[in-house]
Structures are given as structure tokens and as C-alpha cells.
XYZ file of N, CA and C in Angstrom:
627
model
N -159.991 -32.578 31.614
C -159.858 -32.502 33.311
C -161.323 -31.873 33.612
N -161.784 -32.561 34.793
C -163.138 -32.468 35.010
C -163.347 -31.749 36.470
N -163.870 -30.426 36.455
C -163.840 -29.390 37.772
C -165.449 -29.743 38.227
N -165.703 -30.488 38.908
C -166.998 -30.353 39.680
C -166.944 -30.820 41.046
N -167.608 -30.199 41.775
C -167.868 -30.637 42.913
C -168.595 -31.607 43.851
N -169.205 -31.859 42.670
C -170.394 -33.135 43.207
C -169.704 -34.393 42.700
N -169.271 -35.635 43.852
C -168.245 -36.684 43.309
C -169.286 -37.510 42.468
N -170.765 -37.651 42.992
C -171.447 -38.744 42.075
C -171.886 -38.256 40.601
N -171.949 -36.897 40.340
C -172.140 -36.440 39.116
C -170.538 -36.819 38.288
N -169.566 -36.136 39.116
C -168.187 -36.170 38.303
C -167.676 -37.932 38.254
N -168.099 -38.643 39.011
C -168.076 -40.097 38.657
C -168.829 -40.098 37.156
N -169.822 -39.922 37.404
C -170.510 -40.360 35.971
C -170.113 -40.003 34.910
N -169.272 -38.966 34.780
C -168.864 -38.087 33.786
C -167.612 -39.124 33.084
N -166.651 -39.288 34.381
C -165.768 -39.898 34.173
C -165.715 -41.418 33.726
N -166.806 -41.764 34.253
C -167.218 -43.316 33.354
C -167.877 -43.133 32.028
N -168.374 -42.119 31.845
C -168.728 -41.609 30.343
C -167.522 -41.836 29.309
N -166.618 -40.763 29.644
C -165.802 -41.015 29.151
C -164.568 -41.613 28.814
N -164.648 -42.770 29.918
C -163.791 -44.291 29.809
C -164.284 -44.834 28.797
N -165.576 -44.967 28.173
C -166.177 -45.496 27.422
C -165.837 -45.195 25.704
N -165.482 -44.155 25.720
C -164.439 -43.692 24.739
C -163.020 -43.870 24.412
N -162.875 -43.817 23.003
C -161.357 -44.556 22.679
C -160.340 -43.182 22.481
N -161.240 -41.909 22.564
C -160.454 -40.595 22.039
C -160.372 -39.628 23.047
N -161.053 -39.922 24.021
C -160.787 -39.083 25.049
C -160.503 -39.709 26.563
N -159.564 -38.894 27.651
C -159.250 -39.416 28.377
C -158.863 -38.094 29.633
N -159.599 -38.901 30.708
C -159.273 -37.575 32.139
C -158.366 -37.938 32.536
N -157.463 -36.736 32.684
C -156.453 -36.759 33.278
C -156.265 -36.101 34.574
N -157.361 -35.542 35.035
C -157.372 -35.267 36.402
C -158.749 -34.663 36.920
N -159.192 -34.392 38.006
C -160.142 -34.165 38.527
C -160.094 -32.965 39.858
N -160.932 -32.181 39.929
C -160.924 -31.085 40.931
C -162.172 -31.228 41.691
N -162.615 -30.450 42.784
C -163.842 -30.268 43.105
C -163.910 -28.996 43.727
N -162.971 -27.799 43.272
C -163.047 -26.244 43.574
C -162.390 -25.377 42.493
N -162.820 -24.338 42.248
C -161.884 -23.412 41.297
C -160.559 -23.551 41.666
N -159.999 -23.218 42.761
C -158.535 -23.081 43.372
C -158.123 -24.429 42.985
N -158.560 -25.727 42.625
C -158.278 -27.152 42.716
C -158.050 -26.909 41.240
N -159.236 -26.600 40.188
C -158.774 -26.496 38.877
C -157.819 -25.973 38.418
N -157.159 -24.885 38.847
C -156.226 -23.857 38.660
C -154.452 -24.604 38.744
N -154.884 -25.098 40.102
C -153.353 -25.937 40.184
C -153.231 -27.041 39.598
N -154.353 -27.766 38.959
C -154.486 -28.950 38.284
C -154.241 -28.602 36.613
N -154.497 -27.692 36.017
C -153.878 -26.863 35.111
C -153.002 -26.806 34.778
N -152.176 -26.126 35.686
C -150.703 -25.580 36.050
C -149.754 -27.020 35.916
N -150.223 -27.829 36.489
C -149.499 -29.181 36.628
C -149.372 -30.043 35.589
N -150.842 -30.191 35.092
C -151.228 -31.252 33.869
C -151.579 -30.648 32.668
N -151.727 -29.361 32.205
C -151.523 -28.734 31.212
C -152.632 -29.791 30.605
N -153.955 -30.042 30.494
C -155.186 -30.522 29.750
C -155.123 -29.545 28.514
N -155.833 -30.494 27.542
C -155.990 -29.943 26.199
C -157.254 -29.217 26.598
N -158.630 -29.553 27.341
C -159.882 -28.919 27.906
C -160.531 -29.272 28.953
N -160.797 -28.354 29.876
C -161.484 -28.311 31.053
C -162.831 -28.258 31.033
N -163.709 -29.493 31.773
C -165.033 -29.457 31.708
C -165.189 -28.844 32.933
N -166.038 -27.579 32.742
C -165.875 -26.968 34.309
C -167.539 -26.560 34.895
N -167.944 -26.604 36.036
C -169.047 -26.630 36.874
C -168.810 -25.132 37.251
N -170.071 -24.178 37.257
C -170.133 -22.704 37.412
C -169.698 -22.770 39.092
N -170.880 -23.525 39.804
C -171.100 -23.485 41.420
C -170.119 -24.413 42.129
N -169.156 -23.870 42.571
C -168.124 -24.538 43.229
C -168.022 -23.908 44.528
N -167.306 -24.536 45.820
C -166.673 -24.132 46.823
C -165.777 -23.194 46.810
N -165.359 -21.977 47.353
C -164.603 -21.338 47.366
C -164.408 -20.397 45.695
N -163.538 -20.450 44.900
C -163.470 -19.781 43.960
C -164.465 -20.564 43.144
N -165.697 -19.678 41.935
C -166.279 -20.573 40.954
C -166.023 -20.988 39.687
N -166.722 -21.414 38.913
C -166.415 -21.780 37.679
C -165.750 -20.627 36.337
N -166.513 -19.491 36.777
C -166.018 -18.304 36.133
C -165.291 -17.821 36.260
N -164.445 -17.295 37.340
C -163.262 -16.777 37.798
C -162.408 -17.753 37.625
N -162.439 -19.117 37.841
C -161.743 -19.991 37.708
C -161.087 -19.876 35.902
N -162.396 -20.453 35.051
C -161.796 -20.219 33.752
C -161.292 -18.654 33.361
N -161.685 -17.426 33.868
C -160.792 -16.375 33.385
C -159.471 -16.420 33.918
N -158.978 -16.957 34.563
C -157.730 -17.067 35.280
C -157.212 -17.942 34.391
N -157.819 -19.431 34.282
C -156.827 -20.679 33.428
C -156.961 -19.409 31.875
N -157.635 -18.873 31.502
C -157.570 -18.493 30.004
C -156.265 -17.659 29.816
N -156.385 -16.619 31.203
C -155.350 -16.080 30.980
C -153.683 -16.608 31.337
N -153.469 -17.509 32.154
C -152.105 -18.286 32.362
C -152.013 -19.319 31.206
N -153.325 -19.864 30.799
C -152.957 -20.858 29.893
C -153.819 -21.155 28.725
N -153.612 -19.892 27.915
C -154.881 -19.656 26.768
C -155.337 -20.839 25.808
N -153.963 -21.444 25.860
C -154.308 -23.162 24.886
C -155.352 -23.988 25.801
N -155.313 -23.439 26.733
C -156.370 -24.752 27.646
C -158.015 -24.246 26.958
N -158.884 -24.933 26.330
C -159.844 -24.675 26.331
C -160.977 -25.154 27.366
N -161.789 -24.381 28.030
C -162.822 -24.942 28.735
C -164.540 -24.625 28.016
N -164.893 -25.954 28.439
C -166.501 -26.292 28.169
C -167.150 -26.196 29.642
N -168.026 -25.285 29.691
C -168.437 -24.784 30.938
C -170.053 -26.034 30.619
N -170.122 -26.710 31.844
C -171.144 -27.777 32.207
C -171.752 -27.663 33.529
N -173.128 -26.965 33.504
C -173.816 -26.387 34.382
C -175.176 -26.758 34.520
N -175.727 -26.339 35.540
C -177.031 -26.228 35.595
C -177.896 -25.209 35.587
N -177.022 -24.070 35.817
C -177.818 -22.459 35.074
C -177.723 -22.217 33.694
N -179.358 -22.236 33.297
C -179.577 -21.740 32.470
C -179.886 -20.199 31.542
N -179.333 -19.198 32.965
C -179.375 -18.050 32.673
C -178.534 -17.056 31.610
N -179.459 -15.993 31.220
C -178.587 -15.330 30.114
C -176.987 -15.011 30.701
N -177.114 -14.160 32.068
C -175.684 -13.615 32.478
C -175.039 -14.304 32.678
N -175.303 -15.761 32.669
C -174.294 -17.006 33.176
C -173.701 -17.104 32.336
N -174.147 -17.359 30.823
C -173.876 -17.711 29.416
C -173.123 -17.070 29.042
N -173.638 -15.442 28.932
C -172.614 -14.388 28.414
C -171.102 -14.066 29.090
N -171.567 -14.309 30.613
C -169.933 -14.101 31.645
C -169.202 -14.992 31.194
N -169.395 -16.399 30.949
C -168.759 -17.277 30.909
C -168.237 -17.098 29.369
N -169.123 -16.645 28.595
C -168.108 -16.496 26.896
C -166.759 -15.240 27.010
N -167.437 -14.208 27.849
C -166.911 -13.205 27.965
C -165.247 -13.702 28.601
N -165.396 -14.692 29.542
C -163.694 -14.579 30.305
C -163.284 -16.007 29.429
N -164.007 -16.440 28.654
C -163.050 -17.226 27.395
C -163.690 -18.723 27.256
N -164.460 -18.691 27.952
C -165.181 -20.434 27.454
C -165.407 -20.524 26.205
N -164.846 -21.624 25.355
C -165.511 -21.991 24.447
C -167.153 -22.820 23.827
N -167.734 -22.851 25.109
C -168.851 -23.705 24.697
C -169.680 -24.026 26.194
N -171.057 -24.078 26.459
C -171.600 -24.112 27.264
C -172.934 -25.171 27.241
N -173.017 -26.226 28.089
C -174.085 -27.047 27.895
C -174.662 -27.660 29.440
N -175.541 -28.178 29.237
C -176.468 -27.767 30.393
C -176.140 -29.280 31.038
N -176.285 -29.592 32.288
C -176.083 -31.036 32.893
C -177.212 -31.965 32.537
N -178.250 -31.527 31.966
C -179.501 -32.441 31.640
C -178.983 -32.929 29.883
N -178.131 -32.484 29.530
C -177.897 -32.848 28.265
C -177.713 -34.318 27.977
N -177.981 -35.143 26.890
C -177.551 -36.462 27.086
C -176.506 -36.731 26.501
N -176.079 -37.595 27.103
C -174.631 -38.489 26.945
C -174.064 -37.770 25.398
N -174.729 -38.086 24.437
C -173.918 -38.138 23.360
C -173.776 -36.461 23.003
N -174.910 -35.776 23.372
C -174.206 -34.063 23.225
C -173.264 -33.915 23.985
N -172.875 -34.412 24.976
C -171.859 -33.905 26.063
C -170.569 -34.463 25.424
N -170.789 -35.882 24.870
C -169.663 -35.887 24.198
C -169.137 -35.046 23.006
N -170.263 -34.974 22.073
C -169.925 -34.330 20.917
C -169.338 -32.663 20.977
N -169.980 -31.914 22.624
C -169.477 -30.958 22.840
C -168.223 -30.843 22.900
N -167.631 -31.766 23.856
C -166.300 -31.672 24.267
C -165.532 -32.029 23.144
N -165.806 -32.988 22.311
C -164.878 -33.083 21.075
C -164.793 -31.696 20.346
N -165.999 -30.800 19.845
C -166.129 -29.804 19.371
C -165.289 -28.970 20.063
N -165.160 -28.355 21.161
C -164.755 -27.525 21.901
C -163.326 -27.774 21.951
N -163.025 -29.427 21.946
C -161.318 -29.601 22.401
C -160.467 -29.627 20.695
N -161.504 -29.592 19.691
C -160.866 -29.293 18.304
C -160.967 -27.792 18.034
N -161.156 -26.918 18.906
C -160.997 -25.441 18.447
C -162.541 -24.837 18.055
N -163.468 -25.575 18.200
C -164.889 -25.405 17.813
C -165.993 -24.503 19.014
N -166.549 -23.953 19.000
C -167.678 -23.338 20.087
C -168.773 -24.132 19.939
N -169.787 -24.443 21.394
C -170.584 -25.157 21.165
C -171.724 -24.360 22.008
N -172.811 -24.640 22.096
C -174.209 -24.553 23.273
C -175.052 -25.524 22.931
N -175.579 -25.988 24.044
C -176.425 -26.754 24.500
C -177.549 -26.473 23.189
N -178.907 -27.028 22.862
C -179.915 -26.311 22.234
C -180.944 -25.394 22.739
N -181.059 -25.428 23.937
C -181.851 -24.703 24.736
C -181.145 -23.485 24.951
N -179.509 -23.471 25.247
C -179.161 -21.959 25.492
C -179.092 -21.410 23.843
N -178.853 -22.278 22.846
C -178.420 -21.480 21.806
C -179.858 -20.749 21.304
N -180.696 -21.477 21.464
C -181.964 -20.785 21.204
C -182.597 -19.478 21.916
N -181.971 -19.443 23.142
C -182.267 -18.478 23.749
C -181.177 -17.300 23.747
N -180.260 -17.441 23.169
C -179.465 -16.567 22.911
C -179.397 -15.687 21.627
N -180.363 -16.388 20.762
C -180.863 -15.892 19.521
C -181.948 -15.240 19.591
N -182.712 -15.613 20.573
C -184.015 -14.620 21.181
C -183.192 -13.520 21.784
N -182.139 -13.516 22.687
C -181.436 -12.358 23.702
C -181.028 -10.990 22.372
N -180.492 -11.793 21.327
C -179.563 -10.666 20.210
C -180.791 -10.037 19.196
N -181.929 -10.946 19.291
C -182.809 -10.129 18.498
C -183.767 -9.079 19.008
N -183.848 -9.013 20.314
C -184.452 -8.045 21.583
C -183.523 -6.840 21.868
N -184.303 -5.707 21.403
C -183.824 -4.364 21.639
C -182.870 -4.259 23.226
N -181.839 -3.538 23.294
C -181.032 -3.426 24.457
C -182.044 -3.260 25.737
N -181.533 -3.363 26.945
C -182.878 -3.109 27.943
C -182.093 -1.355 28.293
N -181.240 -1.443 28.137
C -180.505 0.233 28.522
C -179.945 0.865 27.353
N -180.470 1.961 26.911
C -179.972 2.352 25.816
C -178.379 3.525 25.770
N -177.108 1.881 25.602
C -176.393 2.259 25.985
C -175.986 3.565 25.358
N -176.082 3.651 23.823
C -175.508 4.945 23.395
C -176.303 6.371 24.119
N -177.170 6.404 24.971
C -177.253 7.539 25.527
C -176.265 8.440 26.461
N -175.745 9.652 26.105
C -174.900 9.863 26.669
C -174.902 10.166 28.399
N -176.192 9.857 29.085
C -176.485 9.902 30.385
C -175.529 8.788 30.765
N -175.228 7.677 30.068
C -174.764 6.292 30.176
C -173.171 6.172 29.784
N -172.737 7.412 29.377
C -171.278 7.073 28.481
C -170.372 6.582 29.218
N -170.257 7.209 30.861
C -169.144 6.854 31.403
C -169.064 5.093 32.134
N -170.821 4.531 32.220
C -170.235 3.458 33.086
C -169.784 2.393 31.704
N -169.268 1.264 32.788
C -168.611 0.123 32.234
C -169.612 -0.626 31.540
N -169.208 -1.805 31.182
C -169.902 -2.873 30.765
C -170.673 -3.590 31.659
N -169.834 -3.683 32.723
C -170.315 -4.505 33.958
C -171.425 -3.513 34.925
N -171.050 -2.380 34.968
C -171.898 -1.433 35.578
C -173.243 -1.161 34.542
N -172.979 -0.999 33.488
C -174.158 -1.052 32.588
C -174.814 -2.539 32.641
N -174.152 -3.189 32.980
C -175.178 -4.761 33.486
C -175.972 -4.581 34.847
N -175.011 -4.076 35.585
C -176.022 -3.890 37.048
C -177.213 -3.008 36.748
N -177.210 -1.925 36.089
C -177.795 -0.825 36.089
C -179.077 -1.453 35.321
N -179.109 -2.222 34.541
C -180.011 -2.979 33.783
C -180.769 -3.622 34.916
N -180.569 -4.377 35.818
C -180.798 -5.121 37.098
C -181.429 -4.302 37.621
N -180.791 -3.131 37.906
C -181.691 -2.290 38.816
C -182.759 -1.522 37.644
N -183.152 -1.292 37.035
C -184.136 -0.704 36.119
C -185.321 -2.227 36.237
N -184.894 -3.098 36.376
C -185.859 -4.508 36.385
C -186.129 -4.512 37.815
N -185.893 -4.021 38.917
C -186.215 -3.995 40.440
C -185.277 -5.013 41.058
N -184.441 -5.317 40.494
C -183.546 -6.740 41.466
C -182.732 -6.248 42.670
N -183.034 -6.580 43.648
C -182.067 -5.996 45.065
C -180.692 -6.409 44.558
N -179.911 -6.090 45.559
C -178.038 -6.429 45.748
C -178.142 -7.854 45.635
N -178.808 -8.320 46.639
C -178.714 -9.803 46.352
C -178.865 -10.389 45.145
N -180.060 -10.019 44.783
C -180.600 -11.042 43.112
C -179.568 -10.621 42.393
N -179.043 -9.502 42.060
C -177.913 -8.971 41.421
C -176.558 -9.764 41.703
N -176.097 -9.997 42.744
C -175.108 -10.736 43.136
C -175.231 -12.237 42.876
N -176.249 -12.595 42.850
C -176.838 -14.051 42.905
C -176.675 -14.445 41.007
N -176.769 -13.233 40.445
C -177.560 -13.354 39.126
C -175.820 -13.278 38.154
N -175.007 -12.438 38.619
C -173.688 -11.868 38.522
C -172.787 -13.290 38.979
N -173.061 -14.067 39.710
C -172.082 -14.488 40.823
C -170.777 -13.448 41.059
N -171.270 -12.903 41.803
C -170.391 -11.950 42.639
C -171.261 -11.729 43.986
N -170.134 -11.018 45.161
C -170.745 -10.711 46.502
C -171.567 -9.809 46.538
N -172.469 -9.377 47.018
C -173.426 -8.450 47.489
C -172.770 -7.126 47.680
N -171.452 -7.097 48.586
C -170.651 -6.146 48.973
C -170.422 -5.601 47.506
N -169.559 -6.361 46.887
C -169.362 -5.773 45.427
C -170.294 -4.809 44.915
N -171.299 -5.721 44.683
C -172.630 -4.757 44.074
C -172.902 -4.110 44.773
N -172.929 -3.742 45.776
C -173.175 -2.492 46.655
C -172.018 -1.140 46.276
N -170.661 -2.219 45.721
C -170.082 -0.837 45.738
C -169.865 -0.202 44.124
N -170.522 -1.502 42.876
C -170.891 -0.922 41.746
C -172.173 0.113 41.871
N -173.045 -0.004 42.611
C -174.292 0.866 42.459
C -173.711 2.180 43.362
N -172.908 1.943 44.098
C -172.431 3.419 44.637
C -171.803 4.152 43.437
N -171.089 3.622 42.363
C -170.269 4.090 41.657
C -171.343 4.855 40.516
N -171.917 3.770 40.531
C -173.067 3.954 39.030
C -173.985 5.436 39.500
N -174.051 5.505 40.853
C -175.153 6.591 41.489
C -174.418 7.917 41.086
N -173.061 7.529 41.651
C -172.090 8.924 41.503
C -172.049 9.200 40.023
N -171.862 8.330 39.122
C -171.386 8.614 37.455
C -172.742 8.950 37.106
N -173.980 8.786 37.490
C -175.329 9.015 36.415
C -175.854 10.873 37.549
N -175.485 10.754 38.608
C -175.434 11.974 39.609
C -176.733 12.173 40.205
N -177.368 10.996 40.397
C -178.454 10.692 41.122
C -178.362 10.240 42.851
N -179.653 9.961 43.258
C -179.384 10.058 44.561
C -179.552 8.994 45.043
N -180.181 8.057 44.360
C -180.314 6.658 44.618
C -180.607 5.663 43.841
N -181.273 4.566 44.163
C -181.368 3.665 42.952
C -182.807 3.920 42.214
N -183.501 4.269 43.128
C -185.085 4.712 42.239
C -184.876 5.878 41.417
N -183.907 6.564 41.709
C -183.674 7.907 40.672
C -182.914 7.354 39.021
N -182.249 6.244 39.416
C -181.209 5.566 38.841
C -182.156 4.973 37.583
N -183.433 4.220 38.205
C -184.051 3.321 37.410
C -185.333 4.292 36.559
N -185.743 5.518 37.277
C -186.465 6.405 36.360
C -185.009 7.070 35.027
N -184.438 7.465 35.597
C -183.255 7.913 34.225
C -183.239 6.687 33.255
N -183.136 5.671 33.667
C -183.116 4.554 32.439
C -184.722 4.397 31.742
N -185.817 4.777 32.608
C -186.988 4.704 31.784
C -187.008 5.665 31.097
N -186.715 6.678 31.270
C -186.790 8.168 30.933
C -186.134 7.837 29.318
N -184.828 7.426 29.168
C -184.128 7.187 28.081
C -184.850 5.991 26.939
N -185.517 5.067 27.884
C -186.192 4.282 27.031
C -187.552 4.660 26.005
N -188.429 5.788 26.551
C -189.073 6.492 26.454
C -189.114 7.571 25.143
N -187.554 8.278 25.163
C -187.083 9.030 24.119
C -186.865 8.348 22.953
């Protein structure tokens, strides 16, 4: 099943899959909500999922699909190549992440691999993931000062430490600015600091120790 809000791109993927003998498109959705409804109705083997769509985004749709239909595999196909999008997609259950500028053969191979239970990343994403895991953590999570923070709060604190605004954090994590503001308030309370600048200084101090 294809979940993609751009009709022209969706048509191109559909036509590509029609050239194969082993892959069949059983449905198409233009939003996260449509994707959920079609998965319930069609029970596809795999969903080819865009991230940015009207209404519910592809990350949230993937999370709900995997919660209700764990046997349905999800392969993310997107233009987003930032680390946070990749790791968030993996955490909610996607088995693959490839970019829309991948060539046709790479896309077909990726669909087959994920459809058969494997995991796959485009070469660009895989290289950057290896680099990411070879780097030290931005925020020293083992520090007692951060012990009460959840993983999402730690991720937001990392962005605060890098100087990102709430709007920038919201765009990076695919959540609303209001949700970020609520997280920031919780982080400040848990760290017992007055503002985000104080939180940033706390992180910098922890890095130096």
C-alpha cells in the first residue's frame, strides 16, 4: 500500500511497481488517517509511507499501524534525511528508511527486503547513522542531574543545548510548538532551573565534567 499525498509521485511509484511480477499495489492513501483506515480494510503486507502528509503525519500513522497491526511492515519513503526523523521512525516500528531521490532499483529492492522481514536504509542514511553512533552522546544521560528525564525530554534538552527554538524543535521532531513548550516546562521543573538558558548551562557544565 502507498501512503503519499503527492498524486504525481504516488502515480510514479504505482507505475514502477506495475512493471514487477512479485509486487502488487492494493491501495493508496493521501493522509495518515486514510492510511490507517486502508490498513484496517486491506491488511497489506507492507506500507510505503511518506512522513509529511496533511493531518496525521507518517510517523504517527506508523506508530498506530504497528500497535494495531504488528504484522504489517512499514517502509518510510521521504525527502527528510535528518537523524531525528530516521530514529523516530525506527522507534515507532518502521523497518526501513529510504529517500525519494533513490533510484528505482534501490526502491524495489528495499520494498522486497522489508516485505520479507528485513531492515533497510538508503546508503546516505546508513552512512550517517554509522557516524552518529560513533559520536559521543550530546547530553550525558548518565549524569544524576538528568536521571528523571524521559527519552523524549532528553532529545528536546539536546536541542535546547544546541540553541534551537521551540519552533525549530517542533519541526525537527514532527510535533507541535505547543507540545514542545509543554515538554520544555516539564524539563525545567525536573532540572529545577528557571529558564532554557539555565538548562543549557547545566548541560554545558555536565559535558565539561
